[in-house]
CSV table of C-alpha atoms in Angstrom, one decimal:
chain,number,residue,atom,x,y,z
A,26,MET,CA,65.0,97.2,130.1
A,27,ASP,CA,62.9,95.2,127.3
A,28,ILE,CA,64.9,93.1,124.3
A,29,ASP,CA,64.2,96.3,121.8
A,30,ASP,CA,65.6,98.7,124.3
A,31,CYS,CA,68.8,96.8,125.2
A,32,ARG,CA,69.9,96.3,121.8
A,33,GLY,CA,69.3,99.5,120.3
A,34,LYS,CA,71.6,100.8,123.9
A,35,LEU,CA,73.7,98.1,122.2
A,36,VAL,CA,73.9,99.2,119.0
A,37,ASP,CA,74.7,103.0,120.4
A,38,GLU,CA,77.4,101.7,122.4
A,39,ALA,CA,78.9,99.5,119.5
A,40,ALA,CA,78.5,102.7,117.2
A,41,ASP,CA,81.1,104.6,119.6
A,42,ALA,CA,83.2,101.9,120.0
A,43,ILE,CA,83.7,99.9,116.8
A,44,LEU,CA,83.3,103.0,114.6
A,45,ILE,CA,85.0,106.6,114.5
A,46,SER,CA,81.9,108.2,112.1
A,47,ASP,CA,79.0,107.2,109.5
A,48,ALA,CA,80.7,109.1,107.1
A,49,ASN,CA,84.2,107.7,106.9
A,50,GLY,CA,83.7,103.7,108.1
A,51,ILE,CA,87.2,103.5,109.8
A,52,ILE,CA,86.7,100.0,112.1
A,53,ARG,CA,88.5,100.4,115.5
A,54,PHE,CA,88.4,97.6,118.2
A,55,TRP,CA,85.8,96.9,120.6
A,56,ASN,CA,85.3,99.1,124.1
A,57,PRO,CA,86.0,96.1,126.4
A,58,GLY,CA,84.4,98.0,129.2
A,59,ALA,CA,81.2,98.5,127.0
A,60,ALA,CA,81.5,94.3,126.4
A,61,ARG,CA,81.6,93.6,129.6
A,62,THR,CA,78.6,95.9,130.7
A,63,PHE,CA,76.4,93.8,128.1
A,64,GLY,CA,77.1,90.3,129.4
A,65,PHE,CA,80.0,89.7,126.6
A,66,THR,CA,83.5,88.9,126.7
A,67,SER,CA,86.0,91.1,123.9
A,68,GLN,CA,86.2,88.0,121.9
A,69,GLU,CA,82.3,87.5,122.2
A,70,ALA,CA,81.3,90.9,121.5
A,71,VAL,CA,83.5,91.4,118.0
A,72,GLY,CA,82.5,88.5,117.1
A,73,GLN,CA,78.4,89.6,117.8
A,74,SER,CA,78.6,92.8,116.9
A,75,LEU,CA,79.3,92.5,113.1
A,76,ASP,CA,76.6,90.0,113.0
A,77,ILE,CA,73.8,90.8,114.9
A,78,ILE,CA,74.7,93.8,117.1
A,79,ILE,CA,75.4,96.5,114.0
A,80,PRO,CA,72.7,96.8,111.5
A,81,ALA,CA,73.4,95.0,108.4
A,82,GLY,CA,73.2,98.1,106.4
A,83,LEU,CA,75.7,99.5,108.2
A,84,ARG,CA,77.9,96.3,108.3
A,85,ALA,CA,76.7,96.3,104.1
A,86,ARG,CA,78.0,100.4,103.6
A,87,THR,CA,81.1,100.0,106.4
A,88,GLY,CA,82.5,97.2,104.5
A,89,ARG,CA,82.1,99.2,100.3
A,90,ARG,CA,83.7,102.1,102.0
A,91,PHE,CA,86.5,100.2,104.2
A,92,PRO,CA,88.7,98.8,100.8
A,93,GLY,CA,88.8,102.5,99.5
A,94,ALA,CA,90.2,104.0,102.6
A,95,GLN,CA,92.9,101.2,102.8
A,96,GLY,CA,93.8,102.7,99.0
A,97,GLU,CA,96.0,100.3,96.7
A,98,ARG,CA,98.7,99.4,99.3
A,99,PRO,CA,96.9,98.7,102.8
A,100,LEU,CA,98.8,98.0,105.6
A,101,ILE,CA,96.6,95.5,107.5
A,102,LEU,CA,94.1,93.0,105.5
A,103,PRO,CA,90.7,91.7,107.3
A,104,SER,CA,91.0,88.7,105.4
A,105,VAL,CA,93.5,87.0,102.4
A,106,ASP,CA,91.0,88.0,99.4
A,107,GLN,CA,92.5,88.4,95.6
A,108,ASN,CA,94.1,91.5,96.6
A,109,ALA,CA,96.5,90.2,99.4
A,110,VAL,CA,97.2,87.3,96.8
A,111,GLY,CA,97.9,89.7,94.3
A,112,SER,CA,100.5,91.6,96.6
A,113,VAL,CA,102.3,87.8,97.2
A,114,VAL,CA,102.5,87.7,93.6
A,115,ARG,CA,103.9,90.9,92.7
A,116,ASP,CA,106.5,90.5,95.1
A,117,TRP,CA,107.0,87.0,94.0
A,118,THR,CA,106.8,87.3,90.4
A,119,GLY,CA,107.1,90.9,89.9
A,120,ILE,CA,103.6,90.6,87.8
A,121,PRO,CA,101.6,93.7,89.5
A,122,LEU,CA,98.2,91.5,90.0
A,123,GLY,CA,97.0,94.0,92.5
A,124,ARG,CA,96.9,97.0,90.1
A,125,MET,CA,95.5,94.2,86.8
A,126,LEU,CA,92.5,92.9,89.2
A,127,ALA,CA,91.8,96.0,90.8
A,128,SER,CA,90.7,98.2,87.4
A,129,GLN,CA,92.5,96.3,84.2
A,130,THR,CA,89.1,97.4,81.8
A,131,GLU,CA,88.6,100.6,83.2
A,132,ARG,CA,92.3,102.0,83.1
A,133,ALA,CA,92.3,100.8,79.9
A,134,LEU,CA,89.5,102.5,78.3
A,135,GLY,CA,90.2,106.0,79.7
A,136,LEU,CA,93.9,105.5,79.3
A,137,ALA,CA,94.3,108.1,76.4
A,138,ASN,CA,92.9,110.7,78.7
A,139,LEU,CA,95.1,109.5,81.4
A,140,LEU,CA,98.3,109.7,79.8
A,141,SER,CA,97.2,112.8,78.5
A,142,GLU,CA,97.2,114.2,81.6
A,143,ARG,CA,101.3,114.2,82.1
A,144,VAL,CA,101.9,114.2,78.4
A,145,VAL,CA,100.7,117.7,77.7
A,146,GLY,CA,100.6,118.4,73.6
A,147,GLN,CA,100.7,115.0,72.0
A,148,ASP,CA,97.2,113.8,72.2
A,149,HIS,CA,97.5,111.8,68.8
A,150,ALA,CA,100.4,109.9,69.9
A,151,MET,CA,98.3,109.0,73.2
A,152,THR,CA,95.8,108.1,71.6
A,153,MET,CA,97.1,106.0,68.9
A,154,ILE,CA,99.2,103.4,71.9
A,155,ALA,CA,95.8,103.7,74.1
A,156,ASN,CA,93.7,102.3,70.9
A,157,ARG,CA,97.0,99.5,70.9
A,158,ILE,CA,96.0,98.7,74.0
A,159,GLN,CA,92.8,98.4,74.1
A,160,THR,CA,93.0,96.0,71.1
A,161,SER,CA,95.6,94.0,73.4
A,162,TYR,CA,93.6,93.6,76.7
A,163,ALA,CA,90.3,92.6,74.6
A,164,GLY,CA,92.3,90.2,73.1
A,165,LEU,CA,92.0,90.7,69.7
A,166,GLY,CA,95.9,91.3,69.4
A,167,ALA,CA,98.1,88.8,68.1
A,168,PRO,CA,98.6,86.6,71.4
A,169,GLU,CA,102.5,86.1,70.4
A,170,LYS,CA,103.7,89.1,70.0
A,171,PRO,CA,104.0,91.9,72.7
A,172,ILE,CA,101.4,94.2,73.4
A,173,GLY,CA,102.7,97.2,71.5
A,174,VAL,CA,106.6,98.6,69.0
A,175,PHE,CA,106.5,102.1,68.7
A,176,MET,CA,108.4,104.4,67.7
A,177,LEU,CA,108.7,107.7,68.9
A,178,CYS,CA,110.0,110.3,67.0
A,179,GLY,CA,110.8,114.6,67.6
A,180,PRO,CA,113.0,116.9,69.0
A,181,SER,CA,114.0,116.8,72.5
A,182,GLY,CA,112.1,117.2,75.9
A,183,VAL,CA,108.2,117.1,74.1
A,184,GLY,CA,107.5,113.9,76.2
A,185,LYS,CA,109.0,111.0,75.1
A,186,THR,CA,110.6,109.6,78.0
A,187,GLU,CA,107.4,111.2,80.4
A,188,THR,CA,105.0,108.7,77.7
A,189,ALA,CA,107.5,105.7,78.6
A,190,LEU,CA,107.0,106.6,82.3
A,191,ALA,CA,103.3,107.9,82.6
A,192,LEU,CA,102.6,103.8,80.7
A,193,ALA,CA,104.9,102.2,83.4
A,194,ASP,CA,102.8,103.6,86.1
A,195,ALA,CA,99.4,103.5,84.5
A,196,LEU,CA,99.9,99.6,82.9
A,197,TYR,CA,102.1,98.2,86.0
A,198,GLY,CA,101.5,100.1,88.6
A,199,GLY,CA,104.2,102.0,89.2
A,200,GLU,CA,107.6,104.2,87.3
A,201,GLN,CA,109.6,101.5,89.2
A,202,ASN,CA,108.1,98.9,85.9
A,203,LEU,CA,110.0,100.7,83.4
A,204,ILE,CA,113.2,99.1,82.1
A,205,SER,CA,115.3,101.8,80.5
A,206,ILE,CA,118.6,101.1,78.3
A,207,ASN,CA,120.0,103.6,76.6
A,208,MET,CA,121.1,102.9,73.4
A,209,SER,CA,123.9,105.4,72.6
A,210,GLU,CA,125.8,102.7,74.6
A,211,PHE,CA,125.4,99.9,71.9
A,212,GLN,CA,127.3,101.4,69.0
A,213,GLU,CA,129.7,98.7,68.3
A,214,ALA,CA,128.5,95.0,66.8
A,215,HIS,CA,130.2,93.4,70.4
A,216,THR,CA,128.1,95.3,72.5
A,217,VAL,CA,125.2,92.6,71.1
A,218,SER,CA,125.9,90.1,73.7
A,219,THR,CA,125.8,93.1,76.8
A,220,LEU,CA,121.7,93.1,75.8
A,221,LYS,CA,121.6,89.4,75.7
A,222,GLY,CA,124.4,88.4,77.8
A,223,ALA,CA,127.9,86.6,76.9
A,224,PRO,CA,128.3,83.4,75.1
A,225,PRO,CA,130.0,80.1,76.6
A,226,GLY,CA,133.8,81.2,77.0
A,227,TYR,CA,133.3,84.7,77.1
A,228,VAL,CA,133.7,87.0,80.3
A,229,GLY,CA,130.9,88.0,81.8
A,230,TYR,CA,128.9,84.7,81.0
A,231,GLY,CA,126.7,83.3,83.3
A,232,LYS,CA,125.3,86.9,84.9
A,233,GLY,CA,122.9,87.6,81.9
A,234,GLY,CA,121.8,90.4,79.4
A,235,ILE,CA,120.6,94.0,80.7
A,236,LEU,CA,117.8,92.9,78.5
A,237,THR,CA,117.3,89.6,78.6
A,238,GLU,CA,118.2,90.0,82.2
A,239,ALA,CA,115.7,92.4,83.4
A,240,VAL,CA,112.6,91.5,81.3
A,241,ARG,CA,113.3,87.6,82.5
A,242,ARG,CA,112.9,89.8,86.5
A,243,ARG,CA,110.0,92.1,85.4
A,244,PRO,CA,108.0,90.5,82.7
A,245,TYR,CA,105.2,92.8,83.1
A,246,SER,CA,107.4,96.5,82.5
A,247,VAL,CA,107.9,99.0,79.5
A,248,VAL,CA,110.6,98.1,78.0
A,249,LEU,CA,112.2,101.8,76.9
A,250,LEU,CA,115.2,102.0,73.9
A,251,ASP,CA,116.4,105.1,73.9
A,252,GLU,CA,118.0,107.0,71.0
A,253,VAL,CA,118.1,103.4,69.5
A,254,GLU,CA,119.3,105.5,65.7
A,255,LYS,CA,122.4,105.8,67.4
A,256,ALA,CA,123.0,102.0,68.2
A,257,HIS,CA,125.1,99.5,65.8
A,258,PRO,CA,123.2,97.9,62.8
A,259,ASP,CA,123.5,94.4,64.2
A,260,VAL,CA,121.8,95.6,67.5
A,261,HIS,CA,118.5,96.8,65.5
A,262,GLU,CA,118.8,93.1,64.0
A,263,MET,CA,118.7,92.0,67.5
A,264,PHE,CA,115.0,92.6,67.9
A,265,PHE,CA,113.4,92.0,64.7
A,266,GLN,CA,112.6,88.8,66.6
A,267,VAL,CA,111.2,89.8,69.5
A,268,PHE,CA,108.8,92.4,67.9
A,269,ASP,CA,108.1,89.5,65.4
A,270,LYS,CA,107.9,86.7,67.9
A,271,GLY,CA,107.2,88.4,71.2
A,272,PHE,CA,110.3,86.0,73.0
A,273,MET,CA,114.3,86.2,72.7
A,274,ASN,CA,116.8,83.2,73.9
A,275,ASP,CA,119.3,84.8,75.6
A,276,ALA,CA,122.9,83.2,76.2
A,277,GLU,CA,122.4,80.6,78.4
A,278,GLY,CA,119.2,79.5,76.1
A,279,ARG,CA,116.5,80.5,78.5
A,280,TYR,CA,113.7,81.7,76.9
A,281,ILE,CA,112.3,85.3,77.8
A,282,ASP,CA,109.1,86.2,76.9
A,283,PHE,CA,108.1,89.7,75.7
A,284,LYS,CA,104.6,89.3,74.7
A,285,ASN,CA,103.8,91.3,78.5
A,286,THR,CA,105.6,94.7,77.7
A,287,LEU,CA,105.2,97.3,75.7
A,288,ILE,CA,107.9,98.7,73.7
A,289,LEU,CA,109.1,102.0,73.2
A,290,LEU,CA,111.5,103.3,70.8
A,291,THR,CA,112.9,107.0,71.0
A,292,SER,CA,115.2,108.4,68.1
A,293,ASN,CA,115.7,112.4,67.5
A,294,CYS,CA,115.7,111.4,63.4
A,295,GLY,CA,113.4,114.1,61.2
A,296,THR,CA,113.5,116.7,64.0
A,297,ASP,CA,114.4,119.0,61.4
A,298,LEU,CA,111.3,117.8,59.2
A,299,ILE,CA,109.0,118.2,62.2
A,300,MET,CA,110.2,121.7,63.1
A,301,ASP,CA,109.2,122.8,59.4
A,302,MET,CA,106.4,121.0,59.3
A,303,THR,CA,104.9,122.5,61.9
A,304,SER,CA,106.6,126.2,62.3
A,305,ASP,CA,103.5,127.8,60.8
A,306,PRO,CA,100.6,126.7,63.4
A,307,GLU,CA,97.5,127.0,60.9
A,308,LEU,CA,99.9,124.9,58.1
A,309,THR,CA,100.4,122.0,60.3
A,310,PRO,CA,99.4,118.4,58.9
A,311,PRO,CA,97.9,115.7,60.6
A,312,PRO,CA,99.5,113.1,62.3
A,313,GLU,CA,99.2,110.9,59.6
A,314,VAL,CA,100.3,113.0,57.7
A,315,MET,CA,103.7,113.8,59.8
A,316,ALA,CA,104.6,110.2,60.3
A,317,THR,CA,104.1,109.3,56.4
A,318,ALA,CA,106.8,112.3,55.6
A,319,LEU,CA,109.0,110.9,58.8
A,320,ARG,CA,109.3,107.4,56.6
A,321,PRO,CA,112.2,108.9,54.3
A,322,GLU,CA,114.2,110.0,57.3
A,323,LEU,CA,114.1,107.1,59.4
A,324,LEU,CA,114.8,104.8,56.3
A,325,LYS,CA,118.0,106.6,55.8
A,326,VAL,CA,119.3,105.1,59.2
A,327,PHE,CA,117.1,102.1,60.2
A,328,PRO,CA,116.2,99.2,58.4
A,329,PRO,CA,113.2,98.5,56.1
A,330,ALA,CA,112.6,95.6,58.8
A,331,LEU,CA,112.3,97.4,61.7
A,332,ILE,CA,110.6,100.3,60.5
A,333,GLY,CA,107.8,97.7,59.5
A,334,ARG,CA,108.0,96.0,62.4
A,335,THR,CA,106.9,99.6,64.6
A,336,VAL,CA,104.0,102.4,64.7
A,337,GLN,CA,105.8,105.3,63.8
A,338,LEU,CA,104.3,108.5,65.8
A,339,ALA,CA,105.5,112.0,65.8
A,340,TYR,CA,106.2,114.3,68.0
A,341,VAL,CA,105.5,117.6,68.0
A,342,PRO,CA,107.3,120.8,69.8
A,343,LEU,CA,105.6,122.3,72.2
A,344,SER,CA,103.5,125.7,72.1
A,345,LYS,CA,103.9,128.1,74.4
A,346,ALA,CA,100.0,127.3,75.6
A,347,MET,CA,101.7,123.5,76.1
A,348,LEU,CA,104.4,124.5,78.4
A,349,GLY,CA,102.0,126.2,80.4
A,350,GLY,CA,100.4,122.9,81.0
A,351,ILE,CA,103.5,121.2,81.8
A,352,VAL,CA,104.4,124.1,84.7
A,353,LYS,CA,101.3,123.7,86.5
A,354,ILE,CA,101.7,119.7,86.5
A,355,GLN,CA,105.3,120.5,87.8
A,356,LEU,CA,103.9,123.0,90.6
A,357,ASP,CA,101.1,120.4,91.1
A,358,ARG,CA,103.8,117.7,91.6
A,359,ILE,CA,105.6,120.0,94.4
A,360,LYS,CA,102.6,121.3,95.5
A,361,LYS,CA,101.8,117.4,96.7
A,362,ARG,CA,105.4,116.9,98.0
A,363,ILE,CA,105.4,120.0,100.5
A,364,GLN,CA,101.7,119.0,101.5
A,365,GLY,CA,102.6,115.2,102.1
A,366,ASN,CA,106.1,115.8,103.8
A,367,HIS,CA,105.5,119.0,106.0
A,368,LYS,CA,102.0,119.3,105.9
A,369,ILE,CA,102.1,123.2,104.6
A,370,ALA,CA,99.6,124.5,102.1
A,371,PHE,CA,101.8,125.6,98.7
A,372,THR,CA,99.8,128.0,96.4
A,373,TYR,CA,101.1,130.2,93.5
A,374,GLY,CA,99.8,132.2,90.6
A,375,ASP,CA,99.5,132.5,86.7
A,376,ASP,CA,102.4,135.2,87.1
A,377,VAL,CA,104.5,132.1,88.2
A,378,ILE,CA,102.8,129.8,84.9
A,379,GLU,CA,103.6,132.9,82.9
A,380,PHE,CA,107.3,133.7,84.2
A,381,ILE,CA,108.3,130.7,83.8
A,382,VAL,CA,107.1,129.8,80.6
A,383,ALA,CA,108.7,133.3,79.2
A,384,ARG,CA,111.9,132.2,80.4
A,385,CYS,CA,112.0,129.1,78.7
A,386,THR,CA,113.5,130.1,75.5
A,387,ASP,CA,115.5,127.9,74.2
A,388,GLY,CA,113.5,125.5,71.5
A,389,ASP,CA,115.8,122.6,71.3
A,390,SER,CA,115.3,121.9,75.6
A,391,GLY,CA,111.7,121.7,75.1
A,392,GLY,CA,109.8,120.8,78.7
A,393,ARG,CA,113.2,120.2,80.8
A,394,MET,CA,113.7,123.6,80.7
A,395,ILE,CA,111.3,123.8,83.4
A,396,ASP,CA,112.8,121.0,85.0
A,397,ASN,CA,115.2,123.2,85.0
A,398,ILE,CA,114.3,126.0,86.1
A,399,LEU,CA,112.3,124.8,89.0
A,400,THR,CA,115.1,122.7,90.2
A,401,ASN,CA,117.9,124.8,90.1
A,402,THR,CA,116.1,128.5,91.0
A,403,MET,CA,112.9,128.1,92.8
A,404,LEU,CA,113.3,124.6,94.7
A,405,PRO,CA,116.7,125.7,96.1
A,406,GLU,CA,115.8,129.4,96.9
A,407,MET,CA,112.8,128.2,98.8
A,408,SER,CA,114.6,125.3,100.7
A,409,VAL,CA,117.0,127.7,102.2
A,410,GLN,CA,113.6,130.1,103.5
A,411,LEU,CA,112.5,126.8,104.9
A,412,LEU,CA,114.9,125.3,106.9
A,413,GLU,CA,115.8,129.0,108.5
A,414,LYS,CA,112.4,128.8,109.5
A,415,GLN,CA,112.4,125.4,110.9
A,416,MET,CA,115.4,126.5,113.0
A,417,ASP,CA,114.2,129.4,114.2
A,418,GLY,CA,111.5,127.8,115.7
A,419,THR,CA,108.9,129.4,113.1
A,420,ALA,CA,106.1,127.4,112.3
A,421,VAL,CA,104.7,127.5,108.8
A,422,SER,CA,101.3,127.0,107.7
A,423,ALA,CA,101.6,128.1,103.7
A,424,ILE,CA,104.2,129.1,100.9
A,425,THR,CA,103.4,131.3,98.4
A,426,VAL,CA,104.9,131.9,95.1
A,427,LYS,CA,104.4,134.6,92.9
A,428,ALA,CA,106.9,136.3,90.0
A,429,GLY,CA,109.0,139.3,90.6
A,430,GLU,CA,111.1,141.3,88.3
A,431,SER,CA,114.1,139.0,88.6
A,432,GLY,CA,113.0,136.0,90.0
A,433,PHE,CA,110.6,133.9,92.1
A,434,VAL,CA,109.3,136.0,95.6
A,435,TYR,CA,108.3,133.9,98.3
A,436,ASP,CA,105.5,134.5,101.3
A,437,PHE,CA,105.9,131.9,104.2
A,438,GLY,CA,102.5,132.0,106.3
């Protein structure tokens, strides 16, 4: 056997021993038996095969596919690269460096579309938020200020909280990077100390404030101030410096940096006005006009200094078509959950979507009614039948949901 024949045979052996297939490029351990056949030890074979035995083109293609096959959280790292360092930095500091290194620019450019996939019917608000974030990522915004400060106004259940969750996931690597504070708990002036920490001599000194401690530990995060209109005016004034200067000193004098946060305030102020302006779809004014019309209503509750430091966004009520889009998103999440946990296919038809939308009769609840129907009706009914199948030892490969006359009908195949 000449050198070329030996090399060709060795390449074939290497392809079988190292790669599952050329299609997916997943690397295996070298087969010790194949290594000894050609005069290598296992250690030598691994080193030789990557540089000599496997053609350079095949190795390059495999190397390009390997990171994609691992995903964002690889279990084993072939080398210490920027992703490995980013993972350690994330664990130590709370800064989601791995996600930011991977696709910060690409994610910022497509942010409006990415947010609109989760927040249905509020495209104008998603565009405004995405524009501000793109300005910050391009380095054209004020470097000392937070990335953006937005006041989301509108009725309940139209996507204000979902916006915060979507932003935390898209920008900072997961919904765990959302700092959510219910401002209805701060209706008294003395509750300011709860947010930034108790001063010396007071009960709770040294424990840190709810807000300042959370931002200190997670400087890259979305800060959600929910139902901000219910907070005391002194609490409102506390945020002026944060919105202007991008920092706050806690009760112990520590510098708390907010410049890498995105701050969202939610409010139900002006709900009646928004409902009136959107009652006739053909006469609904542009979002900019609604935001301008909201200003007098907001000034009845908030000081002008607070309004001037925020961007007001009007969230419109959800139409039946928008509710249908939300139903599809929720059902797809259930589908993914069932597939991931049980390896069972989950299918549904348009009749299920229409059935759920028809039951969303409470306009004040918005999209929350959808979650109530799925959580309190569909999932419990389906869970009972699935558990009965498992107890009987019946194999289930697919679940189909249909709409009946009085409820959901389930077919376990």
